[in-house]
Amino acid sequence: MTVPCADGTAVPSHPSHPQTCRSTGVRLGRRDGSIRPNTVDPRQAAAADLIAAGRRVFVLGRTKRPVANCPACQASKGDPGHDRETCPCLTCHGFYAATDQADRAAAMLAAVPDGLLAIRTGAVSGLAVVDIDPRNGGQLDRELMTPTATVATPGGGWHLYYQHPGRPLPGKLPGRAGVDIKTDGGLVVAPPSTPAGAARGYRWVGDHPVNEMPPALIAACLTPTSPPATPRQPAHPTRVPRFGGGGISDPSALLAATLDTVTRAPEGRRRTTLYGAARGVARIVLAGHLTVTDAVAVLTDVGRRAEQTDRDIRAAIAGGFTAEGLTP
Ligand SMILES: [Zn+2]
Ligand SMILES: [Zn+2]
Protein backbone atom coordinates (compact mmCIF):
# COMPACT_ATOMS: atom_id res chain seq x y z
CA MET A 1 0.00 0.00 0.00
CA THR A 2 1.27 3.47 -0.80
CA VAL A 3 -0.10 6.89 0.03
CA PRO A 4 0.46 10.19 -1.77
CA CYS A 5 3.19 12.32 -0.24
CA ALA A 6 3.48 16.10 -0.13
CA ASP A 7 6.34 16.11 -2.64
CA GLY A 8 4.80 13.50 -4.90
CA THR A 9 6.78 10.46 -3.72
CA ALA A 10 5.02 7.49 -2.27
CA VAL A 11 5.80 5.71 0.99
CA PRO A 12 4.77 2.39 2.49
CA SER A 13 2.31 2.82 5.28
CA HIS A 14 1.55 1.01 8.50
CA PRO A 15 -1.86 0.91 10.17
CA SER A 16 -0.64 1.73 13.65
CA HIS A 17 1.74 4.50 12.72
CA PRO A 18 1.39 7.87 11.09
CA GLN A 19 3.01 7.72 7.66
CA THR A 20 6.37 9.33 7.19
CA CYS A 21 7.52 10.81 3.91
CA ARG A 22 10.56 8.85 2.78
CA SER A 23 12.30 11.83 1.20
CA THR A 24 11.55 14.56 3.73
CA GLY A 25 10.98 12.59 6.94
CA VAL A 26 7.82 14.67 7.45
CA ARG A 27 4.94 12.89 9.14
CA LEU A 28 1.87 12.73 6.99
CA GLY A 29 -1.78 12.60 7.81
CA ARG A 30 -4.14 14.89 9.62
CA ARG A 31 -1.56 15.87 12.24
CA ASP A 32 0.30 18.16 9.87
CA GLY A 33 -2.25 18.44 7.09
CA SER A 34 0.07 16.93 4.48
CA ILE A 35 -2.84 15.09 2.93
CA ARG A 36 -5.40 17.59 1.75
CA PRO A 37 -8.75 17.02 3.41
CA ASN A 38 -11.53 15.63 1.22
CA THR A 39 -9.15 14.32 -1.44
CA VAL A 40 -9.27 10.82 0.09
CA ASP A 41 -12.05 9.23 2.14
CA PRO A 42 -10.05 8.62 5.35
CA ARG A 43 -11.86 5.28 5.75
CA GLN A 44 -10.53 4.23 2.33
CA ALA A 45 -6.94 5.02 3.24
CA ALA A 46 -7.31 3.24 6.58
CA ALA A 47 -8.88 0.19 4.91
CA ALA A 48 -6.03 -0.01 2.40
CA ASP A 49 -3.46 0.25 5.22
CA LEU A 50 -5.16 -2.51 7.21
CA ILE A 51 -5.35 -4.79 4.18
CA ALA A 52 -1.65 -4.17 3.50
CA ALA A 53 -1.01 -5.35 7.06
CA GLY A 54 -2.94 -8.59 6.41
CA ARG A 55 -6.30 -7.67 7.96
CA ARG A 56 -9.72 -8.39 6.48
CA VAL A 57 -12.04 -5.41 6.53
CA PHE A 58 -15.72 -4.76 5.98
CA VAL A 59 -18.28 -2.10 6.70
CA LEU A 60 -20.86 -1.76 9.49
CA GLY A 61 -23.76 0.67 9.66
CA ARG A 62 -23.27 3.94 11.59
CA THR A 63 -24.77 2.42 14.73
CA LYS A 64 -22.31 -0.52 14.65
CA ARG A 65 -25.07 -2.84 13.47
CA PRO A 66 -24.46 -5.02 10.39
CA VAL A 67 -25.54 -3.61 7.05
CA ALA A 68 -28.85 -5.21 6.07
CA ASN A 69 -28.68 -8.27 3.82
CA CYS A 70 -30.00 -8.01 0.27
CA PRO A 71 -33.44 -9.67 -0.23
CA ALA A 72 -31.90 -12.77 -1.86
CA CYS A 73 -29.45 -13.35 1.01
CA GLN A 74 -32.19 -12.61 3.53
CA ALA A 75 -34.38 -15.24 1.88
CA SER A 76 -31.50 -17.73 1.91
CA LYS A 77 -31.25 -17.65 5.70
CA GLY A 78 -30.82 -21.19 6.97
CA ASP A 79 -30.23 -22.55 3.47
CA PRO A 80 -27.14 -24.78 3.76
CA GLY A 81 -26.50 -24.27 0.04
CA HIS A 82 -25.85 -20.56 0.60
CA ASP A 83 -22.32 -20.14 1.99
CA ARG A 84 -21.83 -16.87 3.85
CA GLU A 85 -18.05 -17.15 3.47
CA THR A 86 -18.20 -17.24 -0.32
CA CYS A 87 -21.36 -15.18 -0.97
CA PRO A 88 -20.40 -12.67 -3.69
CA CYS A 89 -22.51 -9.82 -2.23
CA LEU A 90 -20.47 -6.80 -1.19
CA THR A 91 -21.93 -6.13 2.25
CA CYS A 92 -24.24 -9.05 3.14
CA HIS A 93 -23.68 -11.37 6.15
CA GLY A 94 -21.84 -9.02 8.52
CA PHE A 95 -18.18 -9.90 9.04
CA TYR A 96 -18.39 -12.75 6.53
CA ALA A 97 -18.20 -10.02 3.88
CA ALA A 98 -14.74 -8.98 5.13
CA THR A 99 -12.18 -8.80 2.32
CA ASP A 100 -8.44 -8.66 1.81
CA GLN A 101 -8.90 -6.88 -1.54
CA ALA A 102 -8.43 -3.10 -1.44
CA ASP A 103 -10.71 -2.42 -4.41
CA ARG A 104 -13.51 -4.50 -2.91
CA ALA A 105 -13.13 -2.67 0.42
CA ALA A 106 -13.27 0.64 -1.46
CA ALA A 107 -16.50 -0.43 -3.15
CA MET A 108 -18.01 -1.45 0.20
CA LEU A 109 -17.18 1.87 1.80
CA ALA A 110 -18.52 3.75 -1.21
CA ALA A 111 -21.75 1.73 -0.97
CA VAL A 112 -22.23 2.74 2.68
CA PRO A 113 -21.01 6.35 2.79
CA ASP A 114 -21.73 6.83 6.50
CA GLY A 115 -20.68 3.26 7.44
CA LEU A 116 -17.98 2.32 9.92
CA LEU A 117 -14.79 0.60 8.84
CA ALA A 118 -14.44 -2.67 10.76
CA ILE A 119 -11.99 -5.58 10.97
CA ARG A 120 -12.92 -9.26 11.10
CA THR A 121 -10.69 -10.46 13.95
CA GLY A 122 -9.19 -13.91 14.43
CA ALA A 123 -6.82 -16.07 12.43
CA VAL A 124 -8.18 -14.74 9.12
CA SER A 125 -6.72 -11.34 10.03
CA GLY A 126 -3.88 -12.57 12.23
CA LEU A 127 -5.40 -10.59 15.11
CA ALA A 128 -6.66 -11.08 18.64
CA VAL A 129 -7.86 -7.82 20.18
CA VAL A 130 -8.28 -7.22 23.90
CA ASP A 131 -11.33 -4.98 24.25
CA ILE A 132 -11.36 -3.02 27.50
CA ASP A 133 -14.62 -1.22 28.23
CA PRO A 134 -14.47 0.93 31.40
CA ARG A 135 -18.25 1.44 31.22
CA ASN A 136 -18.54 -2.24 32.17
CA GLY A 137 -15.76 -2.09 34.74
CA GLY A 138 -12.91 -2.93 32.35
CA GLN A 139 -9.44 -1.90 33.44
CA LEU A 140 -6.10 -1.88 31.68
CA ASP A 141 -3.70 -4.26 33.46
CA ARG A 142 -0.31 -3.03 32.28
CA GLU A 143 1.53 -6.02 33.71
CA LEU A 144 -0.59 -8.60 31.92
CA MET A 145 -1.39 -6.57 28.80
CA THR A 146 2.07 -5.69 27.49
CA PRO A 147 2.45 -2.72 25.12
CA THR A 148 1.16 -3.24 21.59
CA ALA A 149 -0.71 -1.34 18.89
CA THR A 150 -3.59 0.38 20.67
CA VAL A 151 -6.81 2.09 19.66
CA ALA A 152 -8.67 4.46 21.96
CA THR A 153 -12.41 3.86 21.67
CA PRO A 154 -15.19 6.48 21.75
CA GLY A 155 -16.43 4.95 25.04
CA GLY A 156 -13.18 5.82 26.84
CA GLY A 157 -11.75 2.29 26.52
CA TRP A 158 -9.02 0.58 24.57
CA HIS A 159 -8.53 -2.03 21.89
CA LEU A 160 -5.16 -3.75 22.28
CA TYR A 161 -4.20 -5.37 18.98
CA TYR A 162 -2.10 -8.51 19.41
CA GLN A 163 -0.94 -11.07 16.86
CA HIS A 164 -3.32 -14.02 16.80
CA PRO A 165 -1.75 -16.69 19.03
CA GLY A 166 -2.62 -19.52 16.63
CA ARG A 167 -5.11 -21.13 18.98
CA PRO A 168 -8.71 -20.46 19.92
CA LEU A 169 -9.32 -18.16 22.88
CA PRO A 170 -12.54 -17.57 24.80
CA GLY A 171 -14.46 -14.36 24.18
CA LYS A 172 -13.89 -13.00 27.66
CA LEU A 173 -10.91 -12.68 29.98
CA PRO A 174 -12.01 -14.83 32.92
CA GLY A 175 -12.47 -12.97 36.19
CA ARG A 176 -12.18 -9.52 34.60
CA ALA A 177 -15.36 -7.57 34.12
CA GLY A 178 -15.48 -5.45 31.00
CA VAL A 179 -12.58 -7.18 29.23
CA ASP A 180 -13.49 -9.08 26.06
CA ILE A 181 -11.22 -10.91 23.65
CA LYS A 182 -12.13 -10.27 20.02
CA THR A 183 -10.69 -13.11 18.01
CA ASP A 184 -12.09 -15.87 15.76
CA GLY A 185 -15.73 -15.09 15.00
CA GLY A 186 -15.38 -11.51 16.23
CA LEU A 187 -14.92 -8.00 14.93
CA VAL A 188 -13.73 -4.56 15.99
CA VAL A 189 -14.61 -1.15 14.65
CA ALA A 190 -11.41 0.45 13.32
CA PRO A 191 -10.10 4.02 13.16
CA PRO A 192 -11.08 6.52 11.90
CA SER A 193 -14.72 5.44 12.28
CA THR A 194 -17.02 7.54 14.46
CA PRO A 195 -20.25 5.76 15.47
CA ALA A 196 -23.54 7.65 15.52
CA GLY A 197 -23.83 9.73 18.67
CA ALA A 198 -20.15 9.50 19.65
CA ALA A 199 -18.28 12.70 20.41
CA ARG A 200 -15.17 11.37 18.73
CA GLY A 201 -14.04 8.38 16.76
CA TYR A 202 -11.77 5.38 17.20
CA ARG A 203 -8.13 6.51 17.02
CA TRP A 204 -4.66 5.02 17.20
CA VAL A 205 -2.68 5.99 20.29
CA GLY A 206 1.04 5.49 20.81
CA ASP A 207 3.10 3.89 18.10
CA HIS A 208 3.72 0.31 19.11
CA PRO A 209 3.56 -2.33 16.39
CA VAL A 210 1.12 -5.25 16.68
CA ASN A 211 3.09 -7.42 19.09
CA GLU A 212 2.82 -11.04 20.13
CA MET A 213 0.35 -11.82 22.86
CA PRO A 214 2.37 -12.42 26.05
CA PRO A 215 2.15 -16.04 27.33
CA ALA A 216 0.81 -14.86 30.68
CA LEU A 217 -2.11 -13.16 28.94
CA ILE A 218 -2.83 -16.26 26.87
CA ALA A 219 -2.76 -18.36 30.05
CA ALA A 220 -5.08 -15.88 31.78
CA CYS A 221 -7.52 -16.19 28.88
CA LEU A 222 -7.48 -19.99 29.12
CA THR A 223 -7.70 -20.31 32.89
CA PRO A 224 -11.18 -20.48 34.37
CA THR A 225 -11.52 -18.64 37.68
CA SER A 226 -14.64 -20.22 39.12
CA PRO A 227 -16.64 -23.35 38.49
CA PRO A 228 -19.81 -22.93 36.43
CA ALA A 229 -23.15 -23.18 38.22
CA THR A 230 -24.10 -26.27 36.24
CA PRO A 231 -21.62 -28.85 34.99
CA ARG A 232 -21.10 -28.71 31.24
CA GLN A 233 -19.19 -31.98 31.10
CA PRO A 234 -19.52 -35.30 32.87
CA ALA A 235 -17.97 -35.07 36.32
CA HIS A 236 -15.24 -37.60 35.64
CA PRO A 237 -12.59 -36.12 33.36
CA THR A 238 -11.47 -39.48 31.96
CA ARG A 239 -14.79 -39.37 30.09
CA VAL A 240 -13.64 -36.36 28.09
CA PRO A 241 -14.32 -37.47 24.53
CA ARG A 242 -11.49 -38.86 22.45
CA PHE A 243 -10.75 -36.84 19.41
CA GLY A 244 -10.09 -39.43 16.73
CA GLY A 245 -10.09 -37.87 13.30
CA GLY A 246 -12.87 -35.45 14.12
CA GLY A 247 -10.78 -32.86 15.98
CA ILE A 248 -12.03 -30.70 18.82
CA SER A 249 -14.78 -28.31 17.91
CA ASP A 250 -14.25 -25.97 20.88
CA PRO A 251 -10.89 -26.62 22.59
CA SER A 252 -11.19 -23.60 24.91
CA ALA A 253 -14.54 -24.77 26.29
CA LEU A 254 -13.22 -28.31 26.59
CA LEU A 255 -10.14 -27.10 28.45
CA ALA A 256 -12.25 -24.98 30.79
CA ALA A 257 -14.62 -27.88 31.46
CA THR A 258 -11.71 -30.26 32.07
CA LEU A 259 -10.10 -27.91 34.59
CA ASP A 260 -13.46 -27.22 36.23
CA THR A 261 -13.68 -30.88 37.20
CA VAL A 262 -10.75 -30.30 39.56
CA THR A 263 -12.14 -27.24 41.32
CA ARG A 264 -15.54 -28.93 41.63
CA ALA A 265 -14.18 -32.21 42.99
CA PRO A 266 -14.83 -32.98 46.68
CA GLU A 267 -11.76 -32.59 48.85
CA GLY A 268 -10.80 -36.25 49.08
CA ARG A 269 -11.01 -36.77 45.33
CA ARG A 270 -9.08 -33.75 44.08
CA ARG A 271 -5.80 -35.57 43.58
CA THR A 272 -7.24 -38.28 41.36
CA THR A 273 -9.38 -35.70 39.59
CA LEU A 274 -6.29 -33.61 38.86
CA TYR A 275 -4.67 -36.71 37.35
CA GLY A 276 -7.74 -37.23 35.17
CA ALA A 277 -7.71 -33.57 34.14
CA ALA A 278 -4.02 -33.88 33.22
CA ARG A 279 -4.96 -36.75 30.91
CA GLY A 280 -7.73 -34.67 29.35
CA VAL A 281 -5.45 -31.66 28.90
CA ALA A 282 -2.74 -33.92 27.42
CA ARG A 283 -5.21 -34.94 24.72
CA ILE A 284 -5.91 -31.28 23.97
CA VAL A 285 -2.13 -30.81 23.60
CA LEU A 286 -1.86 -33.88 21.36
CA ALA A 287 -4.66 -32.48 19.19
CA GLY A 288 -2.46 -29.42 18.64
CA HIS A 289 -4.54 -26.85 20.51
CA LEU A 290 -2.24 -26.13 23.44
CA THR A 291 1.52 -26.20 24.09
CA VAL A 292 2.99 -28.46 26.77
CA THR A 293 4.24 -25.36 28.63
CA ASP A 294 0.78 -23.78 28.71
CA ALA A 295 -0.79 -27.09 29.67
CA VAL A 296 1.56 -27.46 32.66
CA ALA A 297 0.91 -23.82 33.63
CA VAL A 298 -2.89 -24.12 33.64
CA LEU A 299 -2.84 -27.49 35.44
CA THR A 300 -0.43 -26.16 38.08
CA ASP A 301 -2.63 -23.13 38.60
CA VAL A 302 -5.82 -25.16 38.95
CA GLY A 303 -4.06 -27.68 41.22
CA ARG A 304 -2.92 -24.92 43.56
CA ARG A 305 -6.38 -23.46 43.67
CA ALA A 306 -7.62 -26.94 44.64
CA GLU A 307 -5.07 -26.79 47.48
CA GLN A 308 -2.80 -29.51 46.18
CA THR A 309 0.91 -29.46 46.98
CA ASP A 310 3.33 -28.70 44.16
CA ARG A 311 4.78 -32.18 44.55
CA ASP A 312 1.37 -33.81 44.08
CA ILE A 313 0.60 -31.49 41.18
CA ARG A 314 3.85 -32.42 39.41
CA ALA A 315 3.16 -36.10 39.98
CA ALA A 316 -0.40 -35.83 38.66
CA ILE A 317 0.73 -33.96 35.54
CA ALA A 318 3.60 -36.37 34.85
CA GLY A 319 1.35 -39.39 35.40
CA GLY A 320 -1.54 -38.05 33.33
CA PHE A 321 0.68 -36.94 30.44
CA THR A 322 2.59 -40.22 30.39
CA ALA A 323 -0.67 -42.21 30.38
CA GLU A 324 -1.65 -40.33 27.20
CA GLY A 325 1.76 -40.82 25.59
CA LEU A 326 2.82 -37.19 26.04
CA THR A 327 6.26 -36.27 27.39
CA PRO A 328 5.87 -33.65 30.11
ZN1 LIG B 1 -26.67 -10.49 -0.62
ZN1 LIG C 1 -25.40 -14.01 0.59
Coordinates of C-alpha atoms and ligand atoms in Angstrom, one line a residue:
M1 CA 0.0 0.0 0.0
T2 CA 1.3 3.5 -0.8
V3 CA -0.1 6.9 0.0
P4 CA 0.5 10.2 -1.8
C5 CA 3.2 12.3 -0.2
A6 CA 3.5 16.1 -0.1
D7 CA 6.3 16.1 -2.6
G8 CA 4.8 13.5 -4.9
T9 CA 6.8 10.5 -3.7
A10 CA 5.0 7.5 -2.3
V11 CA 5.8 5.7 1.0
P12 CA 4.8 2.4 2.5
S13 CA 2.3 2.8 5.3
H14 CA 1.6 1.0 8.5
P15 CA -1.9 0.9 10.2
S16 CA -0.6 1.7 13.6
H17 CA 1.7 4.5 12.7
P18 CA 1.4 7.9 11.1
Q19 CA 3.0 7.7 7.7
T20 CA 6.4 9.3 7.2
C21 CA 7.5 10.8 3.9
R22 CA 10.6 8.9 2.8
S23 CA 12.3 11.8 1.2
T24 CA 11.5 14.6 3.7
G25 CA 11.0 12.6 6.9
V26 CA 7.8 14.7 7.4
R27 CA 4.9 12.9 9.1
L28 CA 1.9 12.7 7.0
G29 CA -1.8 12.6 7.8
R30 CA -4.1 14.9 9.6
R31 CA -1.6 15.9 12.2
D32 CA 0.3 18.2 9.9
G33 CA -2.3 18.4 7.1
S34 CA 0.1 16.9 4.5
I35 CA -2.8 15.1 2.9
R36 CA -5.4 17.6 1.8
P37 CA -8.8 17.0 3.4
N38 CA -11.5 15.6 1.2
T39 CA -9.2 14.3 -1.4
V40 CA -9.3 10.8 0.1
D41 CA -12.0 9.2 2.1
P42 CA -10.0 8.6 5.4
R43 CA -11.9 5.3 5.7
Q44 CA -10.5 4.2 2.3
A45 CA -6.9 5.0 3.2
A46 CA -7.3 3.2 6.6
A47 CA -8.9 0.2 4.9
A48 CA -6.0 0.0 2.4
D49 CA -3.5 0.3 5.2
L50 CA -5.2 -2.5 7.2
I51 CA -5.4 -4.8 4.2
A52 CA -1.7 -4.2 3.5
A53 CA -1.0 -5.3 7.1
G54 CA -2.9 -8.6 6.4
R55 CA -6.3 -7.7 8.0
R56 CA -9.7 -8.4 6.5
V57 CA -12.0 -5.4 6.5
F58 CA -15.7 -4.8 6.0
V59 CA -18.3 -2.1 6.7
L60 CA -20.9 -1.8 9.5
G61 CA -23.8 0.7 9.7
R62 CA -23.3 3.9 11.6
T63 CA -24.8 2.4 14.7
K64 CA -22.3 -0.5 14.6
R65 CA -25.1 -2.8 13.5
P66 CA -24.5 -5.0 10.4
V67 CA -25.5 -3.6 7.1
A68 CA -28.9 -5.2 6.1
N69 CA -28.7 -8.3 3.8
C70 CA -30.0 -8.0 0.3
P71 CA -33.4 -9.7 -0.2
A72 CA -31.9 -12.8 -1.9
C73 CA -29.5 -13.3 1.0
Q74 CA -32.2 -12.6 3.5
A75 CA -34.4 -15.2 1.9
S76 CA -31.5 -17.7 1.9
K77 CA -31.2 -17.7 5.7
G78 CA -30.8 -21.2 7.0
D79 CA -30.2 -22.6 3.5
P80 CA -27.1 -24.8 3.8
G81 CA -26.5 -24.3 0.0
H82 CA -25.8 -20.6 0.6
D83 CA -22.3 -20.1 2.0
R84 CA -21.8 -16.9 3.8
E85 CA -18.0 -17.1 3.5
T86 CA -18.2 -17.2 -0.3
C87 CA -21.4 -15.2 -1.0
P88 CA -20.4 -12.7 -3.7
C89 CA -22.5 -9.8 -2.2
L90 CA -20.5 -6.8 -1.2
T91 CA -21.9 -6.1 2.2
C92 CA -24.2 -9.0 3.1
H93 CA -23.7 -11.4 6.1
G94 CA -21.8 -9.0 8.5
F95 CA -18.2 -9.9 9.0
Y96 CA -18.4 -12.7 6.5
A97 CA -18.2 -10.0 3.9
A98 CA -14.7 -9.0 5.1
T99 CA -12.2 -8.8 2.3
D100 CA -8.4 -8.7 1.8
Q101 CA -8.9 -6.9 -1.5
A102 CA -8.4 -3.1 -1.4
D103 CA -10.7 -2.4 -4.4
R104 CA -13.5 -4.5 -2.9
A105 CA -13.1 -2.7 0.4
A106 CA -13.3 0.6 -1.5
A107 CA -16.5 -0.4 -3.1
M108 CA -18.0 -1.5 0.2
L109 CA -17.2 1.9 1.8
A110 CA -18.5 3.8 -1.2
A111 CA -21.7 1.7 -1.0
V112 CA -22.2 2.7 2.7
P113 CA -21.0 6.4 2.8
D114 CA -21.7 6.8 6.5
G115 CA -20.7 3.3 7.4
L116 CA -18.0 2.3 9.9
L117 CA -14.8 0.6 8.8
A118 CA -14.4 -2.7 10.8
I119 CA -12.0 -5.6 11.0
R120 CA -12.9 -9.3 11.1
T121 CA -10.7 -10.5 13.9
G122 CA -9.2 -13.9 14.4
A123 CA -6.8 -16.1 12.4
V124 CA -8.2 -14.7 9.1
S125 CA -6.7 -11.3 10.0
G126 CA -3.9 -12.6 12.2
L127 CA -5.4 -10.6 15.1
A128 CA -6.7 -11.1 18.6
V129 CA -7.9 -7.8 20.2
V130 CA -8.3 -7.2 23.9
D131 CA -11.3 -5.0 24.2
I132 CA -11.4 -3.0 27.5
D133 CA -14.6 -1.2 28.2
P134 CA -14.5 0.9 31.4
R135 CA -18.3 1.4 31.2
N136 CA -18.5 -2.2 32.2
G137 CA -15.8 -2.1 34.7
G138 CA -12.9 -2.9 32.3
Q139 CA -9.4 -1.9 33.4
L140 CA -6.1 -1.9 31.7
D141 CA -3.7 -4.3 33.5
R142 CA -0.3 -3.0 32.3
E143 CA 1.5 -6.0 33.7
L144 CA -0.6 -8.6 31.9
M145 CA -1.4 -6.6 28.8
T146 CA 2.1 -5.7 27.5
P147 CA 2.4 -2.7 25.1
T148 CA 1.2 -3.2 21.6
A149 CA -0.7 -1.3 18.9
T150 CA -3.6 0.4 20.7
V151 CA -6.8 2.1 19.7
A152 CA -8.7 4.5 22.0
T153 CA -12.4 3.9 21.7
P154 CA -15.2 6.5 21.7
G155 CA -16.4 5.0 25.0
G156 CA -13.2 5.8 26.8
G157 CA -11.8 2.3 26.5
W158 CA -9.0 0.6 24.6
H159 CA -8.5 -2.0 21.9
L160 CA -5.2 -3.7 22.3
Y161 CA -4.2 -5.4 19.0
Y162 CA -2.1 -8.5 19.4
Q163 CA -0.9 -11.1 16.9
H164 CA -3.3 -14.0 16.8
P165 CA -1.7 -16.7 19.0
G166 CA -2.6 -19.5 16.6
R167 CA -5.1 -21.1 19.0
P168 CA -8.7 -20.5 19.9
L169 CA -9.3 -18.2 22.9
P170 CA -12.5 -17.6 24.8
G171 CA -14.5 -14.4 24.2
K172 CA -13.9 -13.0 27.7
L173 CA -10.9 -12.7 30.0
P174 CA -12.0 -14.8 32.9
G175 CA -12.5 -13.0 36.2
R176 CA -12.2 -9.5 34.6
A177 CA -15.4 -7.6 34.1
G178 CA -15.5 -5.4 31.0
V179 CA -12.6 -7.2 29.2
D180 CA -13.5 -9.1 26.1
I181 CA -11.2 -10.9 23.6
K182 CA -12.1 -10.3 20.0
T183 CA -10.7 -13.1 18.0
D184 CA -12.1 -15.9 15.8
G185 CA -15.7 -15.1 15.0
G186 CA -15.4 -11.5 16.2
L187 CA -14.9 -8.0 14.9
V188 CA -13.7 -4.6 16.0
V189 CA -14.6 -1.2 14.6
A190 CA -11.4 0.4 13.3
P191 CA -10.1 4.0 13.2
P192 CA -11.1 6.5 11.9
S193 CA -14.7 5.4 12.3
T194 CA -17.0 7.5 14.5
P195 CA -20.2 5.8 15.5
A196 CA -23.5 7.7 15.5
G197 CA -23.8 9.7 18.7
A198 CA -20.2 9.5 19.6
A199 CA -18.3 12.7 20.4
R200 CA -15.2 11.4 18.7
G201 CA -14.0 8.4 16.8
Y202 CA -11.8 5.4 17.2
R203 CA -8.1 6.5 17.0
W204 CA -4.7 5.0 17.2
V205 CA -2.7 6.0 20.3
G206 CA 1.0 5.5 20.8
D207 CA 3.1 3.9 18.1
H208 CA 3.7 0.3 19.1
P209 CA 3.6 -2.3 16.4
V210 CA 1.1 -5.3 16.7
N211 CA 3.1 -7.4 19.1
E212 CA 2.8 -11.0 20.1
M213 CA 0.4 -11.8 22.9
P214 CA 2.4 -12.4 26.0
P215 CA 2.2 -16.0 27.3
A216 CA 0.8 -14.9 30.7
L217 CA -2.1 -13.2 28.9
I218 CA -2.8 -16.3 26.9
A219 CA -2.8 -18.4 30.0
A220 CA -5.1 -15.9 31.8
C221 CA -7.5 -16.2 28.9
L222 CA -7.5 -20.0 29.1
T223 CA -7.7 -20.3 32.9
P224 CA -11.2 -20.5 34.4
T225 CA -11.5 -18.6 37.7
S226 CA -14.6 -20.2 39.1
P227 CA -16.6 -23.4 38.5
P228 CA -19.8 -22.9 36.4
A229 CA -23.1 -23.2 38.2
T230 CA -24.1 -26.3 36.2
P231 CA -21.6 -28.8 35.0
R232 CA -21.1 -28.7 31.2
Q233 CA -19.2 -32.0 31.1
P234 CA -19.5 -35.3 32.9
A235 CA -18.0 -35.1 36.3
H236 CA -15.2 -37.6 35.6
P237 CA -12.6 -36.1 33.4
T238 CA -11.5 -39.5 32.0
R239 CA -14.8 -39.4 30.1
V240 CA -13.6 -36.4 28.1
P241 CA -14.3 -37.5 24.5
R242 CA -11.5 -38.9 22.5
F243 CA -10.7 -36.8 19.4
G244 CA -10.1 -39.4 16.7
G245 CA -10.1 -37.9 13.3
G246 CA -12.9 -35.5 14.1
G247 CA -10.8 -32.9 16.0
I248 CA -12.0 -30.7 18.8
S249 CA -14.8 -28.3 17.9
D250 CA -14.2 -26.0 20.9
P251 CA -10.9 -26.6 22.6
S252 CA -11.2 -23.6 24.9
A253 CA -14.5 -24.8 26.3
L254 CA -13.2 -28.3 26.6
L255 CA -10.1 -27.1 28.5
A256 CA -12.3 -25.0 30.8
A257 CA -14.6 -27.9 31.5
T258 CA -11.7 -30.3 32.1
L259 CA -10.1 -27.9 34.6
D260 CA -13.5 -27.2 36.2
T261 CA -13.7 -30.9 37.2
V262 CA -10.7 -30.3 39.6
T263 CA -12.1 -27.2 41.3
R264 CA -15.5 -28.9 41.6
A265 CA -14.2 -32.2 43.0
P266 CA -14.8 -33.0 46.7
E267 CA -11.8 -32.6 48.9
G268 CA -10.8 -36.2 49.1
R269 CA -11.0 -36.8 45.3
R270 CA -9.1 -33.8 44.1
R271 CA -5.8 -35.6 43.6
T272 CA -7.2 -38.3 41.4
T273 CA -9.4 -35.7 39.6
L274 CA -6.3 -33.6 38.9
Y275 CA -4.7 -36.7 37.3
G276 CA -7.7 -37.2 35.2
A277 CA -7.7 -33.6 34.1
A278 CA -4.0 -33.9 33.2
R279 CA -5.0 -36.7 30.9
G280 CA -7.7 -34.7 29.3
V281 CA -5.4 -31.7 28.9
A282 CA -2.7 -33.9 27.4
R283 CA -5.2 -34.9 24.7
I284 CA -5.9 -31.3 24.0
V285 CA -2.1 -30.8 23.6
L286 CA -1.9 -33.9 21.4
A287 CA -4.7 -32.5 19.2
G288 CA -2.5 -29.4 18.6
H289 CA -4.5 -26.8 20.5
L290 CA -2.2 -26.1 23.4
T291 CA 1.5 -26.2 24.1
V292 CA 3.0 -28.5 26.8
T293 CA 4.2 -25.4 28.6
D294 CA 0.8 -23.8 28.7
A295 CA -0.8 -27.1 29.7
V296 CA 1.6 -27.5 32.7
A297 CA 0.9 -23.8 33.6
V298 CA -2.9 -24.1 33.6
L299 CA -2.8 -27.5 35.4
T300 CA -0.4 -26.2 38.1
D301 CA -2.6 -23.1 38.6
V302 CA -5.8 -25.2 39.0
G303 CA -4.1 -27.7 41.2
R304 CA -2.9 -24.9 43.6
R305 CA -6.4 -23.5 43.7
A306 CA -7.6 -26.9 44.6
E307 CA -5.1 -26.8 47.5
Q308 CA -2.8 -29.5 46.2
T309 CA 0.9 -29.5 47.0
D310 CA 3.3 -28.7 44.2
R311 CA 4.8 -32.2 44.6
D312 CA 1.4 -33.8 44.1
I313 CA 0.6 -31.5 41.2
R314 CA 3.9 -32.4 39.4
A315 CA 3.2 -36.1 40.0
A316 CA -0.4 -35.8 38.7
I317 CA 0.7 -34.0 35.5
A318 CA 3.6 -36.4 34.8
G319 CA 1.4 -39.4 35.4
G320 CA -1.5 -38.0 33.3
F321 CA 0.7 -36.9 30.4
T322 CA 2.6 -40.2 30.4
A323 CA -0.7 -42.2 30.4
E324 CA -1.7 -40.3 27.2
G325 CA 1.8 -40.8 25.6
L326 CA 2.8 -37.2 26.0
T327 CA 6.3 -36.3 27.4
P328 CA 5.9 -33.6 30.1
Ligands
ZN1 ZN -26.7 -10.5 -0.6
ZN2 ZN -25.4 -14.0 0.6

